Coordinates of C-alpha atoms and ligand atoms in Angstrom, one line a residue:
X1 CA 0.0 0.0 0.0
X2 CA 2.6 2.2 0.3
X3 CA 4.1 1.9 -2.9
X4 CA 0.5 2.7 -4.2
X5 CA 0.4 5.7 -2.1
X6 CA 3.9 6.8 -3.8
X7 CA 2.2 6.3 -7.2
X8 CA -0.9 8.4 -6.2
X9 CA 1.3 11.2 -5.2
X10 CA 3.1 11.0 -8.2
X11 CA 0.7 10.8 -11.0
X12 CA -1.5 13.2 -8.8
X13 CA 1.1 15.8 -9.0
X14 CA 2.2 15.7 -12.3
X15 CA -1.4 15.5 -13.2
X16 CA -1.9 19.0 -11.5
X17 CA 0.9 20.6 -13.5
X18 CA -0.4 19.6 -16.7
X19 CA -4.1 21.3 -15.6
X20 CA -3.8 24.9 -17.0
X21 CA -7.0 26.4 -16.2
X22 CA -9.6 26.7 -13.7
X23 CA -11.6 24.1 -15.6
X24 CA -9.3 21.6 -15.8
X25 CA -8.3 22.6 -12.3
X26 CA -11.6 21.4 -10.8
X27 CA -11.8 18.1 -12.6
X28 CA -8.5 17.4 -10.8
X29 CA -9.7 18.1 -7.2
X30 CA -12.6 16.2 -8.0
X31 CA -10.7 13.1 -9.0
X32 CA -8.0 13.1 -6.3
X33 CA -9.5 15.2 -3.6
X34 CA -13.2 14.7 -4.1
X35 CA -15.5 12.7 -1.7
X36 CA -15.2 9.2 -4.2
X37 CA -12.3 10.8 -5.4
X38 CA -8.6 8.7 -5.8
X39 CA -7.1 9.6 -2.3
X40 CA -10.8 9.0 -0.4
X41 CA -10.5 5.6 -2.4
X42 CA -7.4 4.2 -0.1
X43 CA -9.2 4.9 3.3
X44 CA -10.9 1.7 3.6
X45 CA -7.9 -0.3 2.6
X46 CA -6.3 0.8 5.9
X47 CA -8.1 -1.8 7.7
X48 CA -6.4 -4.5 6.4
X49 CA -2.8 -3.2 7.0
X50 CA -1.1 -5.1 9.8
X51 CA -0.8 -4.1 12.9
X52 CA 2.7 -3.0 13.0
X53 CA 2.3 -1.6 9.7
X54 CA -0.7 0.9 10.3
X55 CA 1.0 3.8 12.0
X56 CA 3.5 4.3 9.2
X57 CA 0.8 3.3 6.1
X58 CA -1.2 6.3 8.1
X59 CA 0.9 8.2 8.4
X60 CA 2.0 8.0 4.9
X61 CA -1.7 8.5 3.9
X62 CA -1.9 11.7 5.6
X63 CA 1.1 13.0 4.0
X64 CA 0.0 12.2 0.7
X65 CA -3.0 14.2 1.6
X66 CA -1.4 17.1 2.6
X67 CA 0.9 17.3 -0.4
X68 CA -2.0 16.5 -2.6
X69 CA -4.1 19.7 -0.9
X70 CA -1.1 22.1 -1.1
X71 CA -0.2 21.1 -4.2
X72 CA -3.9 22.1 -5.4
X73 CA -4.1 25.4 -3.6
X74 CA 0.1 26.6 -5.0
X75 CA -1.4 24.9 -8.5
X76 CA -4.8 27.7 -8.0
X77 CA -3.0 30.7 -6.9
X78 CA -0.6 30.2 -9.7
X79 CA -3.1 30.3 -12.8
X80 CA -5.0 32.4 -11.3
X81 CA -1.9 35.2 -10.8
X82 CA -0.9 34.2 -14.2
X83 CA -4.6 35.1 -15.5
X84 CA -4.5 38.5 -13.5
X85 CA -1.0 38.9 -14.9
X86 CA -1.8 38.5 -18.5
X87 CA -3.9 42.0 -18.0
X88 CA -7.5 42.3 -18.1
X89 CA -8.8 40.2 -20.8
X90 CA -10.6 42.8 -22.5
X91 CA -8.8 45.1 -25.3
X92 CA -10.0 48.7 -23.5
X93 CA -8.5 50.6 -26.6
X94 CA -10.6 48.8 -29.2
X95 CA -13.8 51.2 -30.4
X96 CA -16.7 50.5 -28.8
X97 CA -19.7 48.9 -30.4
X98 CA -21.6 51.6 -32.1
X99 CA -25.1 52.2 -31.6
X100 CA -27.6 53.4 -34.2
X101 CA -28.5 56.4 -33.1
X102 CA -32.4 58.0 -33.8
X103 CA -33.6 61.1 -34.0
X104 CA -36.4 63.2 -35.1
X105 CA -38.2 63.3 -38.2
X106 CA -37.0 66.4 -40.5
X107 CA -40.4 67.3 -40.4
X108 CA -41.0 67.3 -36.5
X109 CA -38.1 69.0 -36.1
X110 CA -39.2 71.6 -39.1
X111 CA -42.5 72.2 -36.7
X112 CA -40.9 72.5 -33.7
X113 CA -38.7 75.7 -35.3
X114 CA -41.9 76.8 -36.6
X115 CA -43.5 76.8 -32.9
X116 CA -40.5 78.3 -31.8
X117 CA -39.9 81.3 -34.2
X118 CA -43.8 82.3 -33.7
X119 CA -43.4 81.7 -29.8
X120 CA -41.0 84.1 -29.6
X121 CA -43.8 86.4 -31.6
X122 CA -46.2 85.8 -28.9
X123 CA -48.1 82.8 -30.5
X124 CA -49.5 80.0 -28.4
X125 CA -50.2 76.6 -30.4
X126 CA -53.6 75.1 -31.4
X127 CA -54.7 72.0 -31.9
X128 CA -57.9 70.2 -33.8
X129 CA -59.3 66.8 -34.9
X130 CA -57.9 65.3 -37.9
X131 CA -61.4 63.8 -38.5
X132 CA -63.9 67.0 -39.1
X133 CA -67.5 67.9 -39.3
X134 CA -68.4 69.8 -42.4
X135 CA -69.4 72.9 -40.1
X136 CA -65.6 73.5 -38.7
X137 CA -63.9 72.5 -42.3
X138 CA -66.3 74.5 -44.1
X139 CA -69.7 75.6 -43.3
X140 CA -68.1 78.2 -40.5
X141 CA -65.0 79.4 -43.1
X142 CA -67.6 81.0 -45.3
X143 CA -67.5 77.4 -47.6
X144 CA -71.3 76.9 -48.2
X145 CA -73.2 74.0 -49.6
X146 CA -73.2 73.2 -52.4
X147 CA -69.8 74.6 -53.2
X148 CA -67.5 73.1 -55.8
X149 CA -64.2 72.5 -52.5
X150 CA -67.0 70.1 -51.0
X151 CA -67.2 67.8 -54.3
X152 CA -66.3 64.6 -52.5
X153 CA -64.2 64.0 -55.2
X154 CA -61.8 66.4 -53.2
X155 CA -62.5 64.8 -49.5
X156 CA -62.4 62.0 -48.1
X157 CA -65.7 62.3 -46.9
X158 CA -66.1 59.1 -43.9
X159 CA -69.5 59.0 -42.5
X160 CA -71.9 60.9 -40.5
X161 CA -72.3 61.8 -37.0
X162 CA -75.8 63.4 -35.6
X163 CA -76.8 64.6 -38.9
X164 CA -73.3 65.8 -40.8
X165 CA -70.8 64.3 -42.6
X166 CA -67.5 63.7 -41.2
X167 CA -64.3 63.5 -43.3
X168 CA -60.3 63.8 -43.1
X169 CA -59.9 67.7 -42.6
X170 CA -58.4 69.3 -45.9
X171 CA -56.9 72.4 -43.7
X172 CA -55.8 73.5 -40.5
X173 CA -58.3 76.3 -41.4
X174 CA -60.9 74.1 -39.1
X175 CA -58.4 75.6 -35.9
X176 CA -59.6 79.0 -36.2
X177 CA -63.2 78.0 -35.5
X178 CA -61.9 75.5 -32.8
X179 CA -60.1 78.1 -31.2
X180 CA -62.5 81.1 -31.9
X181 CA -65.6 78.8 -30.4
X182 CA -63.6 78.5 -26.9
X183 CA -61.8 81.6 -26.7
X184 CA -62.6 84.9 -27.6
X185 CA -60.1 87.5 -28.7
X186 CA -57.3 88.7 -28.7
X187 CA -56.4 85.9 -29.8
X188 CA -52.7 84.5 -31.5
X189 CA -52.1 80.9 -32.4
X190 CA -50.9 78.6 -34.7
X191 CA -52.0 75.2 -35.6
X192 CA -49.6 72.7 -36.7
X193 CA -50.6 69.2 -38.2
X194 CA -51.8 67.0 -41.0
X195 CA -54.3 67.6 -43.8
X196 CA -55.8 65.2 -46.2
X197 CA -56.4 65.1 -49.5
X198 CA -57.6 62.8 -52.6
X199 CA -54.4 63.5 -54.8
X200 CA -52.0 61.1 -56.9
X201 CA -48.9 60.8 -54.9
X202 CA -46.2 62.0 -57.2
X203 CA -42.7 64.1 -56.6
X204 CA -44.7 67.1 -55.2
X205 CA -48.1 65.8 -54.2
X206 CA -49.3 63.4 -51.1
X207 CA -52.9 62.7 -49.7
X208 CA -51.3 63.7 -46.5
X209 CA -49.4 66.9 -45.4
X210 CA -49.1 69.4 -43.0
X211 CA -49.6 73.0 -42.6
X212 CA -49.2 75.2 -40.2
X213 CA -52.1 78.0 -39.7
X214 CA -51.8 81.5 -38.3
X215 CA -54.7 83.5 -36.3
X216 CA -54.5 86.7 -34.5
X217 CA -57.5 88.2 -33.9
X218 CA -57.7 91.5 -31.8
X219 CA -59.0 95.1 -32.0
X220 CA -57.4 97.4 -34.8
X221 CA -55.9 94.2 -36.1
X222 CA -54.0 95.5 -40.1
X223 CA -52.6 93.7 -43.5
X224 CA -49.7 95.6 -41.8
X225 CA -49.7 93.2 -38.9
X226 CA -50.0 90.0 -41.4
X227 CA -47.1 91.2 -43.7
X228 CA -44.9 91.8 -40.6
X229 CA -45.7 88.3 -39.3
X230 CA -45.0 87.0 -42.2
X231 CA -41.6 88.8 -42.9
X232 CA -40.2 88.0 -39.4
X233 CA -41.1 84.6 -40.1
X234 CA -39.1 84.8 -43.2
X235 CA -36.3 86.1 -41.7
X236 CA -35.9 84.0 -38.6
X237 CA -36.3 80.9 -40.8
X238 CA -34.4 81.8 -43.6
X239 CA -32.2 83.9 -42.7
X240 CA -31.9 87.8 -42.9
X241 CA -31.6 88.0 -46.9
X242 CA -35.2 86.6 -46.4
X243 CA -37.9 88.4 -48.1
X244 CA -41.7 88.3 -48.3
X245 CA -44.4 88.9 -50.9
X246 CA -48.2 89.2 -51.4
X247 CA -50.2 88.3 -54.4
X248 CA -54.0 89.1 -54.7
X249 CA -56.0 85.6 -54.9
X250 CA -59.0 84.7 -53.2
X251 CA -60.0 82.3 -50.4
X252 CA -63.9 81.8 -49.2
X253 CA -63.0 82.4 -45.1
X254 CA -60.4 85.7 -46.0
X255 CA -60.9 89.2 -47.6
X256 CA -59.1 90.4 -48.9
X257 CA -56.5 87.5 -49.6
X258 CA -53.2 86.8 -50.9
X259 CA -51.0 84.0 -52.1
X260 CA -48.1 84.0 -50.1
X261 CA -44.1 83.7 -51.4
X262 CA -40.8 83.7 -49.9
X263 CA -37.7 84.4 -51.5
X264 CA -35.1 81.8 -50.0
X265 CA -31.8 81.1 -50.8
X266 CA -31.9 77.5 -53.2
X267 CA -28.8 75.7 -53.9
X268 CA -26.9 79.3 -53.5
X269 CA -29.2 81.2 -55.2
X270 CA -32.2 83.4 -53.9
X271 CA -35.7 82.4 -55.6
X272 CA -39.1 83.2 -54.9
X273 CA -41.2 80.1 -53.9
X274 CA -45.1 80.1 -53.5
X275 CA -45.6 78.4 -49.6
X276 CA -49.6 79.4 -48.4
X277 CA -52.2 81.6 -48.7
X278 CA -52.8 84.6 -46.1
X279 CA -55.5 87.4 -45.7
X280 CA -57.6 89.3 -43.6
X281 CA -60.3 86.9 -41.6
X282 CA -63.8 87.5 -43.3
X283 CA -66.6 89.1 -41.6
X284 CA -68.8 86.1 -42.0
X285 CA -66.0 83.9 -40.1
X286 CA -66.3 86.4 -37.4
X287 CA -70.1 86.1 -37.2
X288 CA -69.8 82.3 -37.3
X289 CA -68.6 82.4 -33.9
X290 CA -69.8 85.2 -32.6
X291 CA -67.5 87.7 -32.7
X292 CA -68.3 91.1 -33.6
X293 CA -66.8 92.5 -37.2
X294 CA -67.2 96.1 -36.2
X295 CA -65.1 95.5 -32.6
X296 CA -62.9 92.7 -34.1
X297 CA -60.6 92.2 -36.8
X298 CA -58.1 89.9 -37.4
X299 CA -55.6 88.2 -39.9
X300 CA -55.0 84.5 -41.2
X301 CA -52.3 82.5 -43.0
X302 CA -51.9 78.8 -44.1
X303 CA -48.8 77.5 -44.9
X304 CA -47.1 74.2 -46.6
X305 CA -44.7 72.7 -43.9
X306 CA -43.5 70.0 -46.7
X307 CA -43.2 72.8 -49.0
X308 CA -40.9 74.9 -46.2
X309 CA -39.3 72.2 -45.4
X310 CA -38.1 70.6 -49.2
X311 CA -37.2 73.6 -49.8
X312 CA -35.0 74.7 -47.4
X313 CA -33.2 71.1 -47.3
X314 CA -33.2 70.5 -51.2
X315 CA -35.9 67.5 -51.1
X316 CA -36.9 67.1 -54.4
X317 CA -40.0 64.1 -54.1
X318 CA -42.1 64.7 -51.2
X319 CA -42.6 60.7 -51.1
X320 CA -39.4 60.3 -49.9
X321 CA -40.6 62.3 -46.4
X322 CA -43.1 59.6 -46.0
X323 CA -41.3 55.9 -47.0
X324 CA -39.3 56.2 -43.6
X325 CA -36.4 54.9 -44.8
X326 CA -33.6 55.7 -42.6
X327 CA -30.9 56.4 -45.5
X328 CA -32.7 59.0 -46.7
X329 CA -34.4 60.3 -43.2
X330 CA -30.5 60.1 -41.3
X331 CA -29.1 63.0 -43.2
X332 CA -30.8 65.5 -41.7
Ligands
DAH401 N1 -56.6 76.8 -46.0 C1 -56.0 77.2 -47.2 C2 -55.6 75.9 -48.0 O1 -55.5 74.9 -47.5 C3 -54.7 78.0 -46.9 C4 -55.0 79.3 -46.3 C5 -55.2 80.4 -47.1 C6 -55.2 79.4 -44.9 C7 -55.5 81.6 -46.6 C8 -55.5 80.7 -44.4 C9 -55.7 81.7 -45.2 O2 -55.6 80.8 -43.1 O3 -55.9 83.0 -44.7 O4 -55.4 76.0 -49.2

């Protein structure tokens, strides 16, 4: 038995040399040190040593046990310093993973500047449905039955609700009677949001857009107040070159009214581009809320925020504003 005991130590020990990491490390304790492992094996084996034999078999046992358990915990502090030693085993200097990285939509972010530049002119925002009665779309802003904007070929006209159609608004113009039915002047908004209408998606035409829509209504209330909005507008978004003009036209809720075009700078050079329509708020609006005409007047403006917005980032097919596709929505 003691010559087995020799061997044990021996093969034990060169065993543990040859494990290199804590894996291999743990399978040896397990086979010598282990409760059925090699070295619990020779216990029982004791009992049939002679008598004069035992003390030095045991003796040698425990020896071989000892050498076995040192030889396991020099073995464990060595890899493990040689691990620590080998440095961390992550390469700090290497670049980081990159993470796509979102952001807002070119034309959320084109509203908020809107909202901001108009803020600073003292106007609050509005809000409205996006699905309309026929009173706040048209009936109200001086539209009446039977005229040739409420051909359904124009609207998408969805059903009816106690007695009137509904349908996707075609303007923000339905704000100003929102806002003039629960507040009464002065009043000095604008409405930002999405308008629909029945048109052949090509490079400059969607069945959705947005528009942003003025309203100030107050006492003593001037084209000269309009044309000044408009200009500062101009100049805070386009910068100081920016310049505004006013061509007669006619809309049913304003009187008189103008189209509305900015000269911007395109590609380096500055051009005139047509974005809205503007004008002074009609007296039958007024009534249709119940404001007075004679105390109260007060100006409008609708404008293209697709149309602001293409232009002033050289977008050449509104379509792409609306596939989402993140090569062509990243760049700005
Ligand atoms: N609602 C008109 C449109 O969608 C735009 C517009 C023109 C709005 C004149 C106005 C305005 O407030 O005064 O074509």
């Amino acid at each position: 038995m003691l010559a087995d005991l020799d061997d044990l130590q021996s093969t034990a020990l060169a065993e543990l040399a040859a494990a290199t990491d804590a894996a291999s490390l743990e399978a040896w304790r397990i086979a010598y040190l282990g409760s059925k492992g090699r070295l619990k094996a020779m216990m029982p084996r004791l009992k049939d040593v002679s008598k004069e034999e035992k003390p030095a078999v045991g003796k040698r046992l425990n020896e071989v046990k000892v050498a076995l358990e040192s030889g396991f915990e020099a073995r464990q502090a060595e890899l493990e310093g040689g691990a620590a030693a080998a440095g961390p085993q992550v390469d700090v200097t290497q670049p980081g993973a990159v993470l796509p990285e979102g952001r807002r939509h070119v034309l959320s972010r084109t509203i908020d500047e809107i909202v901001e530049i108009f803020g600073r002119m003292g106007f609050t925002t509005a809000a409205g449905p996006e699905v309309e009665d026929e009173w706040h779309n048209f009936t109200a802003l001086n539209i009446p039955a039977g005229h040739p904007a409420r051909d359904p070929i124009d609207n998408f006209y969805m059903g009816e609700q106690e007695g009137s159609r509904t349908l996707l608004r075609t303007q923000t113009s339905t704000v100003q009677i929102r806002t003039l039915e629960a507040t009464k002047p002065p009043v000095r908004i604008i409405a930002c949001g999405r308008v629909y209408r029945p048109d052949t998606h090509d490079a400059t035409h969607y069945s959705m857009f947005h528009q942003v829509e003025g309203l100030c209504v107050d006492r003593g209330i001037t084209m000269v107040d309009l044309k000044t909005t408009l200009f500062q507008f101009a100049r805070a978004y386009f910068g100081p070159e920016a310049e505004v003009r006013m061509r007669p036209s006619f809309f049913p809720f304003t009187e008189p009214s103008a189209e509305v075009d900015m000269k911007m700078r395109i590609k380096g050079e500055w051009q005139w581009v047509e974005i809205g329509g503007c004008g002074m708020v009609d007296p039958n609006v007024l009534q249709a809320v119940d404001i007075d005409p004679e105390e109260f007047t007060g100006f409008a403006f609708g404008l293209g925020i697709e149309r602001i917005a293409m232009r002033k980032y050289g977008i050449s097919d509104i379509r792409w504003l609306f596939e989402n596709d993140v090569r062509f929505l990243g760049q700005f």
